[in-house]
Amino acid sequence: MQHSRLQSLMLNLVTWTLVLLIAFPLLWMIITSVKPQSELFRIPPTWIPETVTFEHYWRLLTETPFLTYFRNSMVLATSTTIFVVALGTLGAYSLVRFKYRGRETLAMLVLFTYLLPSVVLIIPLYLMMVGIGLSNTLVSLILAHTTFALPYALWLLRSFMEGVPEDLESAALVDGATRMGAFRDIILPQLLPGIISTALFTFILSWNEYLYALVLVNSDSVAPLTTGVMSMLISAFNIEWSLLMAASVMMSLPLIVVFAFLQSYLTSGFGAGGVKG
């Protein structure tokens, strides 16, 4: 009995040590963002600020184009998520419910597309966007993000779709429902956990993406947070670390809020994505 309690205590100690190690950069980022500039380089460092200030957040929101970058990232991530979830749901339905030659090969090719490095596609995508007149626009980034998020989303939704009993849909069709009606009333409610987890995955992926944004857009008016904040830092002779930490906290906040409320769907989505059927 005593041995099992000691074992449980050691396990909890190791677990909390790992949690603190992982969470420390985030905690230090938050602490630094509310420190006055005079405390940043103090030796030894102050773990708890002697004076808490929100001046850096005020300067970030009023003296920099941060809100423009934030709006662009929100539009980009939301639009990409809508496109990917809509196309992925219909594509997964096709791969699971319809019988046609090459269906499994097509599914494997879709997954193989996700495995390609982003750098392989960046030049063809850039030339394509220039050719159709969409370079340096949010639309070009939405299309680019869709190319790398859709394959995995399709594979993930396919796994969820295979878990929906076909008998339910068949019964609805026998009762007189149309194919689209059965899809709307039977499939979509059953598929909701998969749709939410896929939407979360896509939103996080699009929000954090850097390479495509760096190559496809070069204007502050359409730049997302990932490249916009970097351009603010590069243009300054001295990096204001408190300002940088405030920007990092603001960038992380939407993801933390979304993940905190919907983490169970994301966890189930990753689990379902690794198991067929």
PDB file of C-alpha atoms in Angstrom:
ATOM      1  CA  MET A   1       0.000   0.000   0.000  1.00  0.00           C
ATOM      2  CA  GLN A   2       2.788   2.391   1.013  1.00  0.00           C
ATOM      3  CA  HIS A   3       4.766   1.401  -2.082  1.00  0.00           C
ATOM      4  CA  SER A   4       1.846   2.214  -4.383  1.00  0.00           C
ATOM      5  CA  ARG A   5       1.344   5.610  -2.694  1.00  0.00           C
ATOM      6  CA  LEU A   6       5.032   6.411  -3.100  1.00  0.00           C
ATOM      7  CA  GLN A   7       4.872   5.357  -6.736  1.00  0.00           C
ATOM      8  CA  SER A   8       1.826   7.567  -7.302  1.00  0.00           C
ATOM      9  CA  LEU A   9       3.560  10.499  -5.587  1.00  0.00           C
ATOM     10  CA  MET A  10       6.658  10.113  -7.757  1.00  0.00           C
ATOM     11  CA  LEU A  11       4.520   9.898 -10.895  1.00  0.00           C
ATOM     12  CA  ASN A  12       2.666  13.102  -9.951  1.00  0.00           C
ATOM     13  CA  LEU A  13       5.954  14.832  -9.190  1.00  0.00           C
ATOM     14  CA  VAL A  14       7.420  13.899 -12.561  1.00  0.00           C
ATOM     15  CA  THR A  15       4.202  14.889 -14.353  1.00  0.00           C
ATOM     16  CA  TRP A  16       4.024  18.325 -12.726  1.00  0.00           C
ATOM     17  CA  THR A  17       7.727  18.901 -13.349  1.00  0.00           C
ATOM     18  CA  LEU A  18       7.204  18.248 -17.049  1.00  0.00           C
ATOM     19  CA  VAL A  19       4.116  20.478 -17.109  1.00  0.00           C
ATOM     20  CA  LEU A  20       6.033  23.337 -15.487  1.00  0.00           C
ATOM     21  CA  LEU A  21       8.954  22.924 -17.882  1.00  0.00           C
ATOM     22  CA  ILE A  22       6.617  23.050 -20.874  1.00  0.00           C
ATOM     23  CA  ALA A  23       4.569  25.943 -19.483  1.00  0.00           C
ATOM     24  CA  PHE A  24       7.555  28.001 -18.317  1.00  0.00           C
ATOM     25  CA  PRO A  25       8.178  29.811 -21.662  1.00  0.00           C
ATOM     26  CA  LEU A  26       4.511  30.868 -21.769  1.00  0.00           C
ATOM     27  CA  LEU A  27       4.558  32.032 -18.148  1.00  0.00           C
ATOM     28  CA  TRP A  28       7.811  33.940 -18.658  1.00  0.00           C
ATOM     29  CA  MET A  29       6.367  35.539 -21.800  1.00  0.00           C
ATOM     30  CA  ILE A  30       3.342  36.788 -19.833  1.00  0.00           C
ATOM     31  CA  ILE A  31       5.506  38.043 -16.954  1.00  0.00           C
ATOM     32  CA  THR A  32       7.882  39.869 -19.294  1.00  0.00           C
ATOM     33  CA  SER A  33       5.001  41.532 -21.129  1.00  0.00           C
ATOM     34  CA  VAL A  34       3.900  43.343 -17.944  1.00  0.00           C
ATOM     35  CA  LYS A  35       7.389  44.298 -16.719  1.00  0.00           C
ATOM     36  CA  PRO A  36       8.650  47.858 -17.120  1.00  0.00           C
ATOM     37  CA  GLN A  37      11.640  48.219 -19.429  1.00  0.00           C
ATOM     38  CA  SER A  38      13.947  48.870 -16.466  1.00  0.00           C
ATOM     39  CA  GLU A  39      13.371  45.373 -15.057  1.00  0.00           C
ATOM     40  CA  LEU A  40      13.979  43.387 -18.235  1.00  0.00           C
ATOM     41  CA  PHE A  41      17.745  42.983 -18.012  1.00  0.00           C
ATOM     42  CA  ARG A  42      18.136  43.057 -14.266  1.00  0.00           C
ATOM     43  CA  ILE A  43      20.547  40.497 -12.798  1.00  0.00           C
ATOM     44  CA  PRO A  44      19.375  38.469 -11.012  1.00  0.00           C
ATOM     45  CA  PRO A  45      16.055  38.534 -12.896  1.00  0.00           C
ATOM     46  CA  THR A  46      12.854  39.424 -11.093  1.00  0.00           C
ATOM     47  CA  TRP A  47      10.459  36.483 -11.282  1.00  0.00           C
ATOM     48  CA  ILE A  48       7.561  38.638 -10.109  1.00  0.00           C
ATOM     49  CA  PRO A  49       7.522  42.216 -11.451  1.00  0.00           C
ATOM     50  CA  GLU A  50       8.004  44.899  -8.811  1.00  0.00           C
ATOM     51  CA  THR A  51       5.758  47.137 -10.905  1.00  0.00           C
ATOM     52  CA  VAL A  52       3.073  45.718 -13.212  1.00  0.00           C
ATOM     53  CA  THR A  53       2.448  47.825 -16.298  1.00  0.00           C
ATOM     54  CA  PHE A  54       0.203  47.415 -19.329  1.00  0.00           C
ATOM     55  CA  GLU A  55       1.946  50.192 -21.222  1.00  0.00           C
ATOM     56  CA  HIS A  56       3.380  47.711 -23.734  1.00  0.00           C
ATOM     57  CA  TYR A  57      -0.065  46.422 -24.663  1.00  0.00           C
ATOM     58  CA  TRP A  58      -1.343  49.990 -25.069  1.00  0.00           C
ATOM     59  CA  ARG A  59       1.590  50.908 -27.313  1.00  0.00           C
ATOM     60  CA  LEU A  60       1.154  47.705 -29.294  1.00  0.00           C
ATOM     61  CA  LEU A  61      -2.505  48.464 -30.028  1.00  0.00           C
ATOM     62  CA  THR A  62      -2.169  52.204 -30.654  1.00  0.00           C
ATOM     63  CA  GLU A  63       1.305  52.791 -32.130  1.00  0.00           C
ATOM     64  CA  THR A  64       1.786  49.741 -34.349  1.00  0.00           C
ATOM     65  CA  PRO A  65      -0.262  48.045 -37.122  1.00  0.00           C
ATOM     66  CA  PHE A  66      -0.818  45.039 -34.833  1.00  0.00           C
ATOM     67  CA  LEU A  67      -4.618  45.222 -35.074  1.00  0.00           C
ATOM     68  CA  THR A  68      -4.384  45.126 -38.876  1.00  0.00           C
ATOM     69  CA  TYR A  69      -2.209  42.019 -38.691  1.00  0.00           C
ATOM     70  CA  PHE A  70      -4.597  40.479 -36.157  1.00  0.00           C
ATOM     71  CA  ARG A  71      -7.610  41.142 -38.394  1.00  0.00           C
ATOM     72  CA  ASN A  72      -5.805  39.647 -41.395  1.00  0.00           C
ATOM     73  CA  SER A  73      -4.874  36.500 -39.447  1.00  0.00           C
ATOM     74  CA  MET A  74      -8.443  36.108 -38.189  1.00  0.00           C
ATOM     75  CA  VAL A  75      -9.909  36.471 -41.689  1.00  0.00           C
ATOM     76  CA  LEU A  76      -7.254  34.139 -43.118  1.00  0.00           C
ATOM     77  CA  ALA A  77      -7.613  31.380 -40.525  1.00  0.00           C
ATOM     78  CA  THR A  78     -11.425  31.539 -40.440  1.00  0.00           C
ATOM     79  CA  SER A  79     -11.817  31.520 -44.234  1.00  0.00           C
ATOM     80  CA  THR A  80      -9.322  28.674 -44.629  1.00  0.00           C
ATOM     81  CA  THR A  81     -11.142  26.675 -41.957  1.00  0.00           C
ATOM     82  CA  ILE A  82     -14.521  27.137 -43.653  1.00  0.00           C
ATOM     83  CA  PHE A  83     -13.186  26.105 -47.057  1.00  0.00           C
ATOM     84  CA  VAL A  84     -11.256  23.111 -45.723  1.00  0.00           C
ATOM     85  CA  VAL A  85     -14.103  21.779 -43.578  1.00  0.00           C
ATOM     86  CA  ALA A  86     -16.669  22.154 -46.377  1.00  0.00           C
ATOM     87  CA  LEU A  87     -14.497  20.522 -49.050  1.00  0.00           C
ATOM     88  CA  GLY A  88     -13.124  17.910 -46.648  1.00  0.00           C
ATOM     89  CA  THR A  89     -16.581  16.826 -45.497  1.00  0.00           C
ATOM     90  CA  LEU A  90     -17.874  16.384 -49.040  1.00  0.00           C
ATOM     91  CA  GLY A  91     -14.661  14.659 -50.141  1.00  0.00           C
ATOM     92  CA  ALA A  92     -14.726  12.256 -47.194  1.00  0.00           C
ATOM     93  CA  TYR A  93     -18.362  11.425 -47.922  1.00  0.00           C
ATOM     94  CA  SER A  94     -17.431  10.587 -51.503  1.00  0.00           C
ATOM     95  CA  LEU A  95     -14.503   8.367 -50.477  1.00  0.00           C
ATOM     96  CA  VAL A  96     -16.559   6.407 -47.932  1.00  0.00           C
ATOM     97  CA  ARG A  97     -20.055   6.149 -49.401  1.00  0.00           C
ATOM     98  CA  PHE A  98     -19.529   5.900 -53.174  1.00  0.00           C
ATOM     99  CA  LYS A  99     -17.938   2.950 -54.950  1.00  0.00           C
ATOM    100  CA  TYR A 100     -15.694   3.756 -57.893  1.00  0.00           C
ATOM    101  CA  ARG A 101     -12.416   2.565 -59.326  1.00  0.00           C
ATOM    102  CA  GLY A 102      -9.270   3.962 -57.735  1.00  0.00           C
ATOM    103  CA  ARG A 103     -10.984   5.159 -54.587  1.00  0.00           C
ATOM    104  CA  GLU A 104      -8.349   3.793 -52.188  1.00  0.00           C
ATOM    105  CA  THR A 105      -5.518   4.944 -54.434  1.00  0.00           C
ATOM    106  CA  LEU A 106      -6.991   8.437 -54.449  1.00  0.00           C
ATOM    107  CA  ALA A 107      -7.186   8.417 -50.652  1.00  0.00           C
ATOM    108  CA  MET A 108      -3.520   7.406 -50.386  1.00  0.00           C
ATOM    109  CA  LEU A 109      -2.486  10.078 -52.889  1.00  0.00           C
ATOM    110  CA  VAL A 110      -4.328  12.690 -50.815  1.00  0.00           C
ATOM    111  CA  LEU A 111      -2.376  11.652 -47.715  1.00  0.00           C
ATOM    112  CA  PHE A 112       0.871  11.610 -49.698  1.00  0.00           C
ATOM    113  CA  THR A 113       0.187  15.223 -50.741  1.00  0.00           C
ATOM    114  CA  TYR A 114       0.110  16.217 -47.071  1.00  0.00           C
ATOM    115  CA  LEU A 115       3.540  14.652 -46.562  1.00  0.00           C
ATOM    116  CA  LEU A 116       5.156  16.923 -49.162  1.00  0.00           C
ATOM    117  CA  PRO A 117       7.224  19.756 -47.603  1.00  0.00           C
ATOM    118  CA  SER A 118       5.709  23.204 -47.979  1.00  0.00           C
ATOM    119  CA  VAL A 119       8.857  24.511 -49.650  1.00  0.00           C
ATOM    120  CA  VAL A 120       8.255  22.164 -52.605  1.00  0.00           C
ATOM    121  CA  LEU A 121       4.954  23.872 -53.426  1.00  0.00           C
ATOM    122  CA  ILE A 122       5.808  27.476 -52.644  1.00  0.00           C
ATOM    123  CA  ILE A 123       7.366  28.425 -56.008  1.00  0.00           C
ATOM    124  CA  PRO A 124       4.593  26.857 -58.175  1.00  0.00           C
ATOM    125  CA  LEU A 125       1.970  28.501 -55.948  1.00  0.00           C
ATOM    126  CA  TYR A 126       3.683  31.884 -56.193  1.00  0.00           C
ATOM    127  CA  LEU A 127       3.903  31.689 -59.997  1.00  0.00           C
ATOM    128  CA  MET A 128       0.268  30.600 -60.159  1.00  0.00           C
ATOM    129  CA  MET A 129      -0.912  33.498 -57.970  1.00  0.00           C
ATOM    130  CA  VAL A 130       1.067  35.991 -60.055  1.00  0.00           C
ATOM    131  CA  GLY A 131      -0.341  34.495 -63.254  1.00  0.00           C
ATOM    132  CA  ILE A 132      -3.970  34.862 -62.159  1.00  0.00           C
ATOM    133  CA  GLY A 133      -3.451  38.283 -60.561  1.00  0.00           C
ATOM    134  CA  LEU A 134      -3.878  37.253 -56.908  1.00  0.00           C
ATOM    135  CA  SER A 135      -0.350  37.921 -55.644  1.00  0.00           C
ATOM    136  CA  ASN A 136      -0.046  39.986 -52.469  1.00  0.00           C
ATOM    137  CA  THR A 137      -3.658  39.354 -51.442  1.00  0.00           C
ATOM    138  CA  LEU A 138      -5.346  37.501 -48.599  1.00  0.00           C
ATOM    139  CA  VAL A 139      -7.101  35.338 -51.202  1.00  0.00           C
ATOM    140  CA  SER A 140      -3.735  33.935 -52.310  1.00  0.00           C
ATOM    141  CA  LEU A 141      -2.931  32.981 -48.721  1.00  0.00           C
ATOM    142  CA  ILE A 142      -6.350  31.385 -48.214  1.00  0.00           C
ATOM    143  CA  LEU A 143      -5.850  29.240 -51.325  1.00  0.00           C
ATOM    144  CA  ALA A 144      -2.291  28.357 -50.304  1.00  0.00           C
ATOM    145  CA  HIS A 145      -3.311  27.372 -46.771  1.00  0.00           C
ATOM    146  CA  THR A 146      -6.122  25.262 -48.176  1.00  0.00           C
ATOM    147  CA  THR A 147      -3.616  23.265 -50.244  1.00  0.00           C
ATOM    148  CA  PHE A 148      -1.691  22.038 -47.202  1.00  0.00           C
ATOM    149  CA  ALA A 149      -4.584  21.775 -44.709  1.00  0.00           C
ATOM    150  CA  LEU A 150      -7.136  20.004 -46.917  1.00  0.00           C
ATOM    151  CA  PRO A 151      -5.321  16.655 -47.439  1.00  0.00           C
ATOM    152  CA  TYR A 152      -4.964  15.886 -43.734  1.00  0.00           C
ATOM    153  CA  ALA A 153      -8.447  17.226 -42.980  1.00  0.00           C
ATOM    154  CA  LEU A 154      -9.857  14.951 -45.680  1.00  0.00           C
ATOM    155  CA  TRP A 155      -8.086  11.937 -44.196  1.00  0.00           C
ATOM    156  CA  LEU A 156      -9.235  12.831 -40.691  1.00  0.00           C
ATOM    157  CA  LEU A 157     -12.870  13.286 -41.735  1.00  0.00           C
ATOM    158  CA  ARG A 158     -12.725  10.050 -43.714  1.00  0.00           C
ATOM    159  CA  SER A 159     -11.944   8.183 -40.493  1.00  0.00           C
ATOM    160  CA  PHE A 160     -14.906   9.803 -38.764  1.00  0.00           C
ATOM    161  CA  MET A 161     -17.159   9.131 -41.752  1.00  0.00           C
ATOM    162  CA  GLU A 162     -16.318   5.432 -41.647  1.00  0.00           C
ATOM    163  CA  GLY A 163     -17.591   5.352 -38.066  1.00  0.00           C
ATOM    164  CA  VAL A 164     -21.073   6.558 -39.066  1.00  0.00           C
ATOM    165  CA  PRO A 165     -23.349   3.493 -39.618  1.00  0.00           C
ATOM    166  CA  GLU A 166     -24.474   3.284 -43.224  1.00  0.00           C
ATOM    167  CA  ASP A 167     -27.755   1.680 -42.121  1.00  0.00           C
ATOM    168  CA  LEU A 168     -28.976   5.008 -40.706  1.00  0.00           C
ATOM    169  CA  GLU A 169     -28.542   6.709 -44.059  1.00  0.00           C
ATOM    170  CA  SER A 170     -30.080   3.783 -45.926  1.00  0.00           C
ATOM    171  CA  ALA A 171     -33.146   3.894 -43.671  1.00  0.00           C
ATOM    172  CA  ALA A 172     -33.560   7.611 -44.358  1.00  0.00           C
ATOM    173  CA  LEU A 173     -33.315   7.007 -48.119  1.00  0.00           C
ATOM    174  CA  VAL A 174     -35.925   4.252 -47.902  1.00  0.00           C
ATOM    175  CA  ASP A 175     -38.231   6.621 -46.017  1.00  0.00           C
ATOM    176  CA  GLY A 176     -38.093   9.032 -48.933  1.00  0.00           C
ATOM    177  CA  ALA A 177     -35.249  11.366 -48.009  1.00  0.00           C
ATOM    178  CA  THR A 178     -33.018  12.650 -50.778  1.00  0.00           C
ATOM    179  CA  ARG A 179     -29.293  11.943 -50.767  1.00  0.00           C
ATOM    180  CA  MET A 180     -28.582  15.542 -49.752  1.00  0.00           C
ATOM    181  CA  GLY A 181     -31.335  15.460 -47.137  1.00  0.00           C
ATOM    182  CA  ALA A 182     -29.917  12.277 -45.586  1.00  0.00           C
ATOM    183  CA  PHE A 183     -26.453  13.813 -45.636  1.00  0.00           C
ATOM    184  CA  ARG A 184     -27.716  16.937 -43.866  1.00  0.00           C
ATOM    185  CA  ASP A 185     -30.009  15.277 -41.319  1.00  0.00           C
ATOM    186  CA  ILE A 186     -28.165  11.998 -40.630  1.00  0.00           C
ATOM    187  CA  ILE A 187     -24.491  12.296 -41.526  1.00  0.00           C
ATOM    188  CA  LEU A 188     -23.644  15.828 -40.389  1.00  0.00           C
ATOM    189  CA  PRO A 189     -24.971  15.473 -36.784  1.00  0.00           C
ATOM    190  CA  GLN A 190     -23.045  12.201 -36.397  1.00  0.00           C
ATOM    191  CA  LEU A 191     -19.953  13.812 -37.899  1.00  0.00           C
ATOM    192  CA  LEU A 192     -20.010  16.912 -35.678  1.00  0.00           C
ATOM    193  CA  PRO A 193     -17.106  15.885 -33.349  1.00  0.00           C
ATOM    194  CA  GLY A 194     -14.938  15.190 -36.386  1.00  0.00           C
ATOM    195  CA  ILE A 195     -15.899  18.484 -38.022  1.00  0.00           C
ATOM    196  CA  ILE A 196     -15.049  20.437 -34.864  1.00  0.00           C
ATOM    197  CA  SER A 197     -11.689  18.710 -34.377  1.00  0.00           C
ATOM    198  CA  THR A 198     -10.837  19.230 -38.056  1.00  0.00           C
ATOM    199  CA  ALA A 199     -11.817  22.892 -37.843  1.00  0.00           C
ATOM    200  CA  LEU A 200      -9.597  23.334 -34.777  1.00  0.00           C
ATOM    201  CA  PHE A 201      -6.654  21.646 -36.454  1.00  0.00           C
ATOM    202  CA  THR A 202      -7.059  23.766 -39.585  1.00  0.00           C
ATOM    203  CA  PHE A 203      -7.481  27.031 -37.679  1.00  0.00           C
ATOM    204  CA  ILE A 204      -4.340  26.440 -35.595  1.00  0.00           C
ATOM    205  CA  LEU A 205      -2.335  25.409 -38.651  1.00  0.00           C
ATOM    206  CA  SER A 206      -3.395  28.462 -40.637  1.00  0.00           C
ATOM    207  CA  TRP A 207      -2.936  30.864 -37.709  1.00  0.00           C
ATOM    208  CA  ASN A 208       0.676  29.743 -37.130  1.00  0.00           C
ATOM    209  CA  GLU A 209       1.798  29.395 -40.771  1.00  0.00           C
ATOM    210  CA  TYR A 210       4.807  31.531 -41.716  1.00  0.00           C
ATOM    211  CA  LEU A 211       6.461  30.399 -44.971  1.00  0.00           C
ATOM    212  CA  TYR A 212       3.585  31.030 -47.395  1.00  0.00           C
ATOM    213  CA  ALA A 213       2.836  34.402 -45.790  1.00  0.00           C
ATOM    214  CA  LEU A 214       6.493  35.402 -46.124  1.00  0.00           C
ATOM    215  CA  VAL A 215       6.623  34.620 -49.850  1.00  0.00           C
ATOM    216  CA  LEU A 216       3.116  35.414 -51.118  1.00  0.00           C
ATOM    217  CA  VAL A 217       2.455  38.794 -49.459  1.00  0.00           C
ATOM    218  CA  ASN A 218       4.738  41.789 -48.941  1.00  0.00           C
ATOM    219  CA  SER A 219       2.364  44.539 -47.822  1.00  0.00           C
ATOM    220  CA  ASP A 220       1.415  45.476 -44.254  1.00  0.00           C
ATOM    221  CA  SER A 221      -2.220  45.853 -45.287  1.00  0.00           C
ATOM    222  CA  VAL A 222      -2.544  42.108 -46.005  1.00  0.00           C
ATOM    223  CA  ALA A 223       0.222  40.642 -43.807  1.00  0.00           C
ATOM    224  CA  PRO A 224      -0.849  38.205 -41.059  1.00  0.00           C
ATOM    225  CA  LEU A 225       0.560  38.220 -37.545  1.00  0.00           C
ATOM    226  CA  THR A 226       3.374  35.751 -38.181  1.00  0.00           C
ATOM    227  CA  THR A 227       5.136  37.965 -40.736  1.00  0.00           C
ATOM    228  CA  GLY A 228       3.744  41.327 -39.608  1.00  0.00           C
ATOM    229  CA  VAL A 229       5.217  41.147 -36.111  1.00  0.00           C
ATOM    230  CA  MET A 230       8.570  40.076 -37.563  1.00  0.00           C
ATOM    231  CA  SER A 231       8.585  43.040 -39.937  1.00  0.00           C
ATOM    232  CA  MET A 232       7.958  45.365 -36.986  1.00  0.00           C
ATOM    233  CA  LEU A 233      10.991  43.941 -35.210  1.00  0.00           C
ATOM    234  CA  ILE A 234      13.283  43.975 -38.230  1.00  0.00           C
ATOM    235  CA  SER A 235      12.508  47.634 -38.946  1.00  0.00           C
ATOM    236  CA  ALA A 236      13.535  48.667 -35.427  1.00  0.00           C
ATOM    237  CA  PHE A 237      17.166  49.209 -34.444  1.00  0.00           C
ATOM    238  CA  ASN A 238      16.564  48.058 -30.883  1.00  0.00           C
ATOM    239  CA  ILE A 239      14.209  45.193 -30.137  1.00  0.00           C
ATOM    240  CA  GLU A 240      11.798  46.091 -27.358  1.00  0.00           C
ATOM    241  CA  TRP A 241      11.370  42.759 -25.702  1.00  0.00           C
ATOM    242  CA  SER A 242       8.374  43.807 -23.629  1.00  0.00           C
ATOM    243  CA  LEU A 243       6.600  44.879 -26.814  1.00  0.00           C
ATOM    244  CA  LEU A 244       7.523  41.592 -28.455  1.00  0.00           C
ATOM    245  CA  MET A 245       6.253  39.595 -25.469  1.00  0.00           C
ATOM    246  CA  ALA A 246       2.997  41.572 -25.442  1.00  0.00           C
ATOM    247  CA  ALA A 247       2.523  40.782 -29.132  1.00  0.00           C
ATOM    248  CA  SER A 248       3.286  37.102 -28.481  1.00  0.00           C
ATOM    249  CA  VAL A 249       0.689  36.959 -25.696  1.00  0.00           C
ATOM    250  CA  MET A 250      -1.924  38.587 -27.933  1.00  0.00           C
ATOM    251  CA  MET A 251      -1.080  36.166 -30.760  1.00  0.00           C
ATOM    252  CA  SER A 252      -1.413  33.157 -28.455  1.00  0.00           C
ATOM    253  CA  LEU A 253      -4.628  34.250 -26.758  1.00  0.00           C
ATOM    254  CA  PRO A 254      -7.134  33.158 -29.472  1.00  0.00           C
ATOM    255  CA  LEU A 255      -5.543  29.711 -29.737  1.00  0.00           C
ATOM    256  CA  ILE A 256      -5.478  29.243 -25.968  1.00  0.00           C
ATOM    257  CA  VAL A 257      -9.146  30.236 -25.616  1.00  0.00           C
ATOM    258  CA  VAL A 258     -10.301  28.024 -28.491  1.00  0.00           C
ATOM    259  CA  PHE A 259      -8.227  25.056 -27.347  1.00  0.00           C
ATOM    260  CA  ALA A 260      -9.357  25.395 -23.717  1.00  0.00           C
ATOM    261  CA  PHE A 261     -13.036  25.106 -24.676  1.00  0.00           C
ATOM    262  CA  LEU A 262     -12.723  22.489 -27.430  1.00  0.00           C
ATOM    263  CA  GLN A 263      -9.683  20.400 -26.490  1.00  0.00           C
ATOM    264  CA  SER A 264     -11.759  17.215 -26.022  1.00  0.00           C
ATOM    265  CA  TYR A 265     -12.857  17.375 -29.677  1.00  0.00           C
ATOM    266  CA  LEU A 266      -9.270  17.932 -30.828  1.00  0.00           C
ATOM    267  CA  THR A 267      -8.024  14.973 -28.777  1.00  0.00           C
ATOM    268  CA  SER A 268     -10.744  12.684 -30.107  1.00  0.00           C
ATOM    269  CA  GLY A 269     -10.015  13.902 -33.629  1.00  0.00           C
ATOM    270  CA  PHE A 270      -6.344  12.998 -33.454  1.00  0.00           C
ATOM    271  CA  GLY A 271      -7.272   9.611 -31.962  1.00  0.00           C
ATOM    272  CA  ALA A 272      -9.777   8.890 -34.695  1.00  0.00           C
ATOM    273  CA  GLY A 273      -7.340  10.022 -37.357  1.00  0.00           C
ATOM    274  CA  GLY A 274      -4.937   7.272 -36.387  1.00  0.00           C
ATOM    275  CA  VAL A 275      -7.514   4.475 -36.387  1.00  0.00           C
ATOM    276  CA  LYS A 276      -9.391   3.340 -39.435  1.00  0.00           C
ATOM    277  CA  GLY A 277     -13.061   2.535 -38.939  1.00  0.00           C
TER     278      GLY A 277
END
